[in-house]
Tab-separated table of C-alpha atoms (C1' of nucleotides) and ligand atoms in Angstrom:
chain	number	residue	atom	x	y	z
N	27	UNK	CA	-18.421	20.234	12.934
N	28	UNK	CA	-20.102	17.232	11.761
N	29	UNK	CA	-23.074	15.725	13.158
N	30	UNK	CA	-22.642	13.724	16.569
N	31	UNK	CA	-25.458	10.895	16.218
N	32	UNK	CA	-25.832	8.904	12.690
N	33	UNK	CA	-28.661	6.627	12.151
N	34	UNK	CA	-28.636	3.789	9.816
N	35	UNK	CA	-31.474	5.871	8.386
N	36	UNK	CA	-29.539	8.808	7.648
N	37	UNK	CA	-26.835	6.327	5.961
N	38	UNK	CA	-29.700	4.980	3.586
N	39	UNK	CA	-30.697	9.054	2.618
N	40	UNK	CA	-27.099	10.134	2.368
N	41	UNK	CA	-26.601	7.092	-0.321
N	42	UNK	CA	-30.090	7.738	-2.104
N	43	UNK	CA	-28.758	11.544	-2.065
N	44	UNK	CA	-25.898	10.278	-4.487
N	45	UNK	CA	-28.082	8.159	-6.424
N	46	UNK	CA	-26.854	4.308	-4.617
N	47	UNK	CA	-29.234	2.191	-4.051
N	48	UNK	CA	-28.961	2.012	-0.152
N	49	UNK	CA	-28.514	-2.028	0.650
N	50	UNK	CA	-27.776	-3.517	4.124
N	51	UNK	CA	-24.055	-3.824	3.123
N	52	UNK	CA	-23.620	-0.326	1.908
N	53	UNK	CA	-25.424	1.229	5.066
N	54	UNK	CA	-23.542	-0.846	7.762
N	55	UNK	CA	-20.562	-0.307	5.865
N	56	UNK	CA	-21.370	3.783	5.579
N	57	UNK	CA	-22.692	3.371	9.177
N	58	UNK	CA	-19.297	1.706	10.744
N	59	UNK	CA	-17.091	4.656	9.234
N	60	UNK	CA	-19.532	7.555	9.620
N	61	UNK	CA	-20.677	6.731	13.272
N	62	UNK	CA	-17.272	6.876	14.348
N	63	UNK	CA	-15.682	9.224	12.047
N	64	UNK	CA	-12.663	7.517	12.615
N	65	UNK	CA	-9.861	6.458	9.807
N	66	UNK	CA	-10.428	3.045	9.264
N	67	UNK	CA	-8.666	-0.111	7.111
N	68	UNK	CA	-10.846	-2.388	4.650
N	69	UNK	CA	-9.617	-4.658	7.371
N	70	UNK	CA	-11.414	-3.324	10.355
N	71	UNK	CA	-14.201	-2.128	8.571
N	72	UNK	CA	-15.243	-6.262	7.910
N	73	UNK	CA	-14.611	-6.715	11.289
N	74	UNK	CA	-16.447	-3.963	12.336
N	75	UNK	CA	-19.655	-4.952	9.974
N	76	UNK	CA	-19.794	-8.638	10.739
N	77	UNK	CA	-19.248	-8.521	14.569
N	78	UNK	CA	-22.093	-9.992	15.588
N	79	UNK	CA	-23.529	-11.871	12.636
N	80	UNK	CA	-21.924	-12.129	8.719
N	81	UNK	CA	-22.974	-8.892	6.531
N	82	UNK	CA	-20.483	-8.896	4.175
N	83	UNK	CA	-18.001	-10.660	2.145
N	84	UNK	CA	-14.506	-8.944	1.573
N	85	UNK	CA	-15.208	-8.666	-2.144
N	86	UNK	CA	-18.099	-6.357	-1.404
N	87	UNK	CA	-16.436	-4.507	1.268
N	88	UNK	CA	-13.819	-3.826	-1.515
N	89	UNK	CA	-16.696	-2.781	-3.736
N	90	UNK	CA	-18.664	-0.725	-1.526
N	91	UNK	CA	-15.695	1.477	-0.391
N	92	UNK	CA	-14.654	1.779	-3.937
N	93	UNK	CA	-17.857	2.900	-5.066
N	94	UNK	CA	-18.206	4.913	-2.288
N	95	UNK	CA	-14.341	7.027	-3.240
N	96	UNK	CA	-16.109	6.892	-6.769
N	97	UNK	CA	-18.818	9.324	-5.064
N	98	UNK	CA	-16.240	11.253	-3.042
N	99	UNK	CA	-18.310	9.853	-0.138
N	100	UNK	CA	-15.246	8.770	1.955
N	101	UNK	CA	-11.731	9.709	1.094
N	102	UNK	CA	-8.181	7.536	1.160
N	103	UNK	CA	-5.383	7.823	3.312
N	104	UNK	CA	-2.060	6.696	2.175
N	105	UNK	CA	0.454	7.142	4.722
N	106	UNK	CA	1.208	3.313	5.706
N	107	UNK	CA	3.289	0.873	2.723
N	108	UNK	CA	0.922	-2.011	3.911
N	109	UNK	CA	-2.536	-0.631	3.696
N	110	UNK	CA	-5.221	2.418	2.734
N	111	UNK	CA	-7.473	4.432	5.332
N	112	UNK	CA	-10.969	5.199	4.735
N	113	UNK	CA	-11.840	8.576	5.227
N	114	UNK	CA	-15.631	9.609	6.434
N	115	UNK	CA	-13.853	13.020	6.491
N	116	UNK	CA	-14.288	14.536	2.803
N	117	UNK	CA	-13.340	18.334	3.707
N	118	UNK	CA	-10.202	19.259	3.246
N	119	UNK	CA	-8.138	18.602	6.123
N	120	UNK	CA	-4.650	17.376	6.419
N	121	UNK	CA	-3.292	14.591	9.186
N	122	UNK	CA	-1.475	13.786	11.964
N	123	UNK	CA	0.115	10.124	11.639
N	124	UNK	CA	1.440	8.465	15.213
N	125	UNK	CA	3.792	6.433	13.885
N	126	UNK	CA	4.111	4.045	16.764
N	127	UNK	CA	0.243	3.531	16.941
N	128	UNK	CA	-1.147	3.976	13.685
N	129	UNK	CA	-3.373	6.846	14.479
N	130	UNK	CA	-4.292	9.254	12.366
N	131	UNK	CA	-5.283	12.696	13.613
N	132	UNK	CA	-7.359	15.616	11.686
N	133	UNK	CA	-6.229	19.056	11.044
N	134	UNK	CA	-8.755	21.214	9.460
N	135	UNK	CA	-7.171	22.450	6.138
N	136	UNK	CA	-8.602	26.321	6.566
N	137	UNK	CA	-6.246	27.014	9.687
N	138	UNK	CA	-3.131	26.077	7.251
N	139	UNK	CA	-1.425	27.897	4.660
N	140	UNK	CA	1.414	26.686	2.444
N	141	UNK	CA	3.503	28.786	0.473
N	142	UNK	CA	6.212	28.926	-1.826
N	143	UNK	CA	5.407	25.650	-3.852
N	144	UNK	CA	6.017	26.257	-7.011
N	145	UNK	CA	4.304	26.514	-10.657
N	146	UNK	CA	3.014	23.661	-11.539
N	147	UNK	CA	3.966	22.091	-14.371
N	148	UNK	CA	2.389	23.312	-17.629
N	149	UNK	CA	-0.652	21.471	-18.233
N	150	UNK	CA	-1.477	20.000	-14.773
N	151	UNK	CA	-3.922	20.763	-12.494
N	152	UNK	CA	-3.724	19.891	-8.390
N	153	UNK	CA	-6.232	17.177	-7.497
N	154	UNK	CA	-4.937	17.174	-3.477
N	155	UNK	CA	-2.799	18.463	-1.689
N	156	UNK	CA	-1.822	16.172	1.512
N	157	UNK	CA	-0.140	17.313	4.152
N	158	UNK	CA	1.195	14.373	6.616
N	159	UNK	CA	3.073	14.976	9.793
N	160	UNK	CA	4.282	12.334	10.821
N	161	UNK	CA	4.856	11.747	14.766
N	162	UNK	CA	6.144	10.286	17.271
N	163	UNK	CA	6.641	9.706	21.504
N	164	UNK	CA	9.020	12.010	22.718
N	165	UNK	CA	12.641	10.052	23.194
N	166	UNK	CA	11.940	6.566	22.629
E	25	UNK	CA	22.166	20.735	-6.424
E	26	UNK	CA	23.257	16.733	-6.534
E	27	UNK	CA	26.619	15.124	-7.925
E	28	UNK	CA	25.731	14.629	-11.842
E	29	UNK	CA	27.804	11.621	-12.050
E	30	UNK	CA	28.252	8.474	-9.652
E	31	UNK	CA	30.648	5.768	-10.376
E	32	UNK	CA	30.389	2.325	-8.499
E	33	UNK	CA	33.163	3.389	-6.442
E	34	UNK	CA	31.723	6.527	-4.964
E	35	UNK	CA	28.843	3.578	-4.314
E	36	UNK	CA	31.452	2.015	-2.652
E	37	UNK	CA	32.676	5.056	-0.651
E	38	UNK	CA	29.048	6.376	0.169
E	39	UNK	CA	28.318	2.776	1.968
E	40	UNK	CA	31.398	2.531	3.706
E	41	UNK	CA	30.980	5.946	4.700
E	42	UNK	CA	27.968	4.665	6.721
E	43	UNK	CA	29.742	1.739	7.852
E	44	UNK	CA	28.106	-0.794	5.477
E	45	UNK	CA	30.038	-3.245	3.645
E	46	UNK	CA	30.170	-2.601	0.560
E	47	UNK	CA	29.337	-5.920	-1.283
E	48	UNK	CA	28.879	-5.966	-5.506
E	49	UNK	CA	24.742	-6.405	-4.701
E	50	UNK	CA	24.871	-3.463	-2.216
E	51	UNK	CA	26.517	-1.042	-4.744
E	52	UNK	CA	24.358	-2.446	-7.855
E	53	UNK	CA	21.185	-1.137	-6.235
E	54	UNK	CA	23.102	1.997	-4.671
E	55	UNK	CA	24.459	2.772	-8.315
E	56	UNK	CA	20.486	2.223	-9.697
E	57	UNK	CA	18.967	4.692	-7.360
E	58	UNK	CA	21.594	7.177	-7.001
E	59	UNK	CA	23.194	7.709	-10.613
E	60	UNK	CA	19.230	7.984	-12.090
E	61	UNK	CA	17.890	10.133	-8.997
E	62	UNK	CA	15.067	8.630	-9.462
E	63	UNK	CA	11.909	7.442	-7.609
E	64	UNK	CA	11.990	4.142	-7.803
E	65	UNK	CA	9.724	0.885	-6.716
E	66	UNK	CA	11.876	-2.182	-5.251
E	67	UNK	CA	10.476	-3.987	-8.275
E	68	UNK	CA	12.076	-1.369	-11.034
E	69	UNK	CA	15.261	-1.372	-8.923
E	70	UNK	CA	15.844	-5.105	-9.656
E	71	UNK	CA	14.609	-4.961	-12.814
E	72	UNK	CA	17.479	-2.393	-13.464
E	73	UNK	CA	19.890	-4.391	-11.841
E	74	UNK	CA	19.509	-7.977	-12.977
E	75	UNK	CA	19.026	-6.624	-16.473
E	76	UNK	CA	22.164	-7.450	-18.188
E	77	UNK	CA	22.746	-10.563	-16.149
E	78	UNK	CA	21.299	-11.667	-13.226
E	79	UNK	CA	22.622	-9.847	-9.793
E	80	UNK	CA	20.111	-10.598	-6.903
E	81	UNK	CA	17.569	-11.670	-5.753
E	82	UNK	CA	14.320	-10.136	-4.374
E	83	UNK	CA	15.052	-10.887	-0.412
E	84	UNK	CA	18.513	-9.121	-1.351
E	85	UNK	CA	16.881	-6.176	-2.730
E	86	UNK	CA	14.341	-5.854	0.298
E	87	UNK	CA	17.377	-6.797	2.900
E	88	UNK	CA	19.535	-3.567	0.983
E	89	UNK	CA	16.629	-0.989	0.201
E	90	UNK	CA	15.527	-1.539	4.574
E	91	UNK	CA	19.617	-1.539	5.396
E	92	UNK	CA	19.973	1.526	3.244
E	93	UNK	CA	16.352	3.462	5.215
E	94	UNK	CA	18.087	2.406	8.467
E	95	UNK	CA	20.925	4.185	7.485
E	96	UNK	CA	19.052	7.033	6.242
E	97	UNK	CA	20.737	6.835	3.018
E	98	UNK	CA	17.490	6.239	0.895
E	99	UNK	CA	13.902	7.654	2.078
E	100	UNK	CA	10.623	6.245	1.806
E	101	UNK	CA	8.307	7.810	-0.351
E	102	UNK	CA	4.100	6.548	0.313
E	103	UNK	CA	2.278	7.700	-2.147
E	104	UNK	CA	0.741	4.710	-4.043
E	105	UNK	CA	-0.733	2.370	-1.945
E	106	UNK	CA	-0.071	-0.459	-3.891
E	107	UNK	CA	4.106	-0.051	-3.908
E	108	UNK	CA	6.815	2.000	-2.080
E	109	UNK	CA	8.877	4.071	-4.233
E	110	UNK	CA	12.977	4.587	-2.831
E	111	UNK	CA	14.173	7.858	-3.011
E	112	UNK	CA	17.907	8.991	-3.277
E	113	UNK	CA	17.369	12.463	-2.141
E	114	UNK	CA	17.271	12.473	1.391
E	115	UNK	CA	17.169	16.111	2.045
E	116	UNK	CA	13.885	17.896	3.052
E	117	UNK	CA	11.766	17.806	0.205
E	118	UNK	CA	8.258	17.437	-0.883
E	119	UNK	CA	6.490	15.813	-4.443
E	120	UNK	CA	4.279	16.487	-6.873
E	121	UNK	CA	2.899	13.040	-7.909
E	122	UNK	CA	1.273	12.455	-11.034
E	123	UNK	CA	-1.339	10.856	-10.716
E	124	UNK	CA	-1.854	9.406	-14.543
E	125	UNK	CA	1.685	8.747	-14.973
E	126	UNK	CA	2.916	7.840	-11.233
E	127	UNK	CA	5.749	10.128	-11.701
E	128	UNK	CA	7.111	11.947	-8.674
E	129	UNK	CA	9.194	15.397	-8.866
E	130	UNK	CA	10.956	17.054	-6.311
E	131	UNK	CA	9.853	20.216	-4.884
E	132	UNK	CA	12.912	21.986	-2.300
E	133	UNK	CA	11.562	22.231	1.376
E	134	UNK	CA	13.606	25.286	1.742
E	135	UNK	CA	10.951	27.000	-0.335
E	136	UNK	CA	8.341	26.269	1.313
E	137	UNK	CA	6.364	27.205	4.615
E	138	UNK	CA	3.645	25.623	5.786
E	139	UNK	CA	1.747	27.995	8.651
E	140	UNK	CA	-1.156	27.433	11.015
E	141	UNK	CA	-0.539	23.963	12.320
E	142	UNK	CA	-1.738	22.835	15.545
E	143	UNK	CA	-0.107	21.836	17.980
E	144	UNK	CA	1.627	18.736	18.862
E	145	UNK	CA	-0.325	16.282	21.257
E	146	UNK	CA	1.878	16.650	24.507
E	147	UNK	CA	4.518	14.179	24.349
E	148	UNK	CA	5.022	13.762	21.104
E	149	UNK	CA	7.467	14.545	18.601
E	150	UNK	CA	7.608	15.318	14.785
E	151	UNK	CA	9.814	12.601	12.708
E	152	UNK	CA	9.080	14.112	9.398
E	153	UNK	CA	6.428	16.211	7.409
E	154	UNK	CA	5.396	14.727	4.057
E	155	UNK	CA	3.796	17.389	1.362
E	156	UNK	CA	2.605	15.598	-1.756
E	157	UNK	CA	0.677	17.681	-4.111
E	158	UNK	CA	-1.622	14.961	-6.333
E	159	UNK	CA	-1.648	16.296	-10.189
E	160	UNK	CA	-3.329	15.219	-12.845
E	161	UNK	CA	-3.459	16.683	-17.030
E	162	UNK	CA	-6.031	19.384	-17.384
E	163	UNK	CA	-9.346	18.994	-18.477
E	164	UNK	CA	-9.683	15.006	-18.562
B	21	DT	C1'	43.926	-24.250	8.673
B	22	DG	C1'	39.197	-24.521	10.982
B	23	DA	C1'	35.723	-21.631	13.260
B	24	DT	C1'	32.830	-17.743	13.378
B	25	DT	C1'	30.523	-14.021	11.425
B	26	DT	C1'	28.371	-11.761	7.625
B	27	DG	C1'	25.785	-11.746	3.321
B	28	DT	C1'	22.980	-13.946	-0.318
B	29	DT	C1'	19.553	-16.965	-2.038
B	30	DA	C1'	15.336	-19.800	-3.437
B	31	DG	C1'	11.267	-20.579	-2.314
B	32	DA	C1'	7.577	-20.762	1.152
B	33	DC	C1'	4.570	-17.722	3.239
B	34	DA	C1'	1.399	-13.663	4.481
B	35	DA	C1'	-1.610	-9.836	3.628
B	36	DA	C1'	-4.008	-6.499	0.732
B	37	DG	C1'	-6.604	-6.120	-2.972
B	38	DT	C1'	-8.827	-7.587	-7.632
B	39	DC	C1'	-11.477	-10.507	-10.554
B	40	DC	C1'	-14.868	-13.722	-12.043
B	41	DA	C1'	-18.786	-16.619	-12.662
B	42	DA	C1'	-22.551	-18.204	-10.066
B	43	DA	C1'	-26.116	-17.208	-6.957
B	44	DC	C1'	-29.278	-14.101	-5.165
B	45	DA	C1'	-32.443	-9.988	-4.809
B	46	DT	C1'	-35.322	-6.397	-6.674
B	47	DT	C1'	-38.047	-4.304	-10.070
B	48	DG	C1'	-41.351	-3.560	-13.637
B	49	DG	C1'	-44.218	-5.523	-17.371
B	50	DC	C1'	-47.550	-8.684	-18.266
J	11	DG	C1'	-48.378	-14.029	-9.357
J	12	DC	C1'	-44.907	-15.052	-13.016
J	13	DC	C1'	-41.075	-13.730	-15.896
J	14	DA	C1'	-37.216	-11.342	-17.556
J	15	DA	C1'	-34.024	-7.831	-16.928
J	16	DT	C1'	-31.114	-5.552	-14.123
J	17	DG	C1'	-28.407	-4.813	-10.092
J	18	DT	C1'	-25.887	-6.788	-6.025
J	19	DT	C1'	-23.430	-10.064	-3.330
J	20	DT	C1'	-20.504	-13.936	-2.779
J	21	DG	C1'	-16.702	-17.607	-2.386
J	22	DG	C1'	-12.731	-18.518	-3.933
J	23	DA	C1'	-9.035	-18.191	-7.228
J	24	DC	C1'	-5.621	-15.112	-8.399
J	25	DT	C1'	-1.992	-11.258	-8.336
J	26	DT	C1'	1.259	-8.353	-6.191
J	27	DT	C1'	4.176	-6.549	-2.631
J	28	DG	C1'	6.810	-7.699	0.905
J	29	DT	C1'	8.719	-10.868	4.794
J	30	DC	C1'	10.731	-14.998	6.620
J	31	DT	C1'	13.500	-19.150	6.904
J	32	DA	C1'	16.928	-22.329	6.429
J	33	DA	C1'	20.672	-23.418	3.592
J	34	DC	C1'	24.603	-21.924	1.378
J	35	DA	C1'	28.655	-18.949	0.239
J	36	DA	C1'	32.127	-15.559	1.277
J	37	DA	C1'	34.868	-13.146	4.074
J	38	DT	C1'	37.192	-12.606	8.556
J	39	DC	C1'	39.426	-14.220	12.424
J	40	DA	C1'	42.491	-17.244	15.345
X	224	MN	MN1	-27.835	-7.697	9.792
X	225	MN	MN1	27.878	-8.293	-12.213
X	226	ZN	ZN1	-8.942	12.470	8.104
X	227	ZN	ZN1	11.961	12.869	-3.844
DNA sequence: TGATTTGTTAGACAAAGTCCAAACATTGGC
DNA sequence: GCCAATGTTTGGACTTTGTCTAACAAATCA
């Protein structure tokens, strides 16, 4: 379970506690994704920030969440051609993707079990493993 | 196990098979993707086919590759979320994608089970399950 | 044949994301 | 407080993937 109610506060100690230095633009931009622990575009995480009033320019939205992957802070979703998810959700977990609406859905990674993959080739190592189930409304 | 060697005319056959005429741009970028069996980006697939002389143009390539999904002759794969790769093999199947050299292998769905998934929210229905194992050389 | 349908094309366009140099902010030494 | 160094943000140009449009060409039909 994850905490309900995140402060801007607890943005700015979560940052320090991976050594960023905790600026407006970084905590409204860790703020937008972790207070709603939802999956979230570059896109609608500008929108999101500058709602009221201008925070942040696109280039450092692109930063931020970049630096913030770098830090394994928020994860990436790839499961649509035109655009990446931001993750506030770093455990592993696996998704749900509703095709006709976008939305992604969480499935905790410790109730699932794959088997029968095979070796991996000689030399590698697994870095993920993504599961994606993608779904849709029942007939059409 | 998949035919080891295509000539334009089983192209030719495979399209009209599905009911798609087959014109000489059609089974260029048929013959690309399905005597390789590769993964390939739309980008690599016209590279391939305009590389003696040219053959088509982009729109063409994006008008066959999305004729070709519709007909479920090629699949999708989403795994780089700057490009699509096509894939010939439309049978269940999951990847291993490299992540240092962006190349995608084939694992057999039939060997694999994947146990503990919730369920479906009510109503819906599953179009597909995606698997994609992210690997990466040992050590660094 | 002429008319209609089907397929291809160049190039304009859109959207996501990167890059850069300039501006701005913060810090620590003096 | 002033200065320099360092770190951060920014607008806008740029790149890449992919779509769209309107014109053109080819094939099919009557
Ligand atoms: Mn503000
Ligand atoms: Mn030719
Ligand atoms: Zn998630
Ligand atoms: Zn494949």
């Amino acid at each position: 379970m994850e905490k309900q109610h995140y402060t801007r506060d607890d943005m700015a100690g979560l940052l320090r506690g991976h050594g960023i230095n905790p600026t407006h633009q970084r905590i409204e931009i860790a703020y937008a994704l972790f207070s709603r622990q939802e999956h979230l575009s570059a896109d609608q995480i500008m929108a999101i920030v500058n709602d009221r009033h201008s925070e942040t320019s696109k280039a450092t939205v692109y930063n931020t969440l970049n630096l913030f992957k770098l830090h394994k802070l928020v994860r990436e979703v790839i499961v649509d051609p035109s655009k990446v998810f931001y993750d506030p959700n770093t455990g592993p977990h696996h998704h749900f993707y509703n095709l006709q609406s976008g939305e992604l859905i969480d499935i905790d990674a410790r109730d699932v079990q794959i088997q029968g993959l095979p070796a991996l080739p000689t030399g590698m190592v697994t870095e993920g493993v993504d599961v994606i189930i993608r779904i849709r409304p029942q007939h059409t």
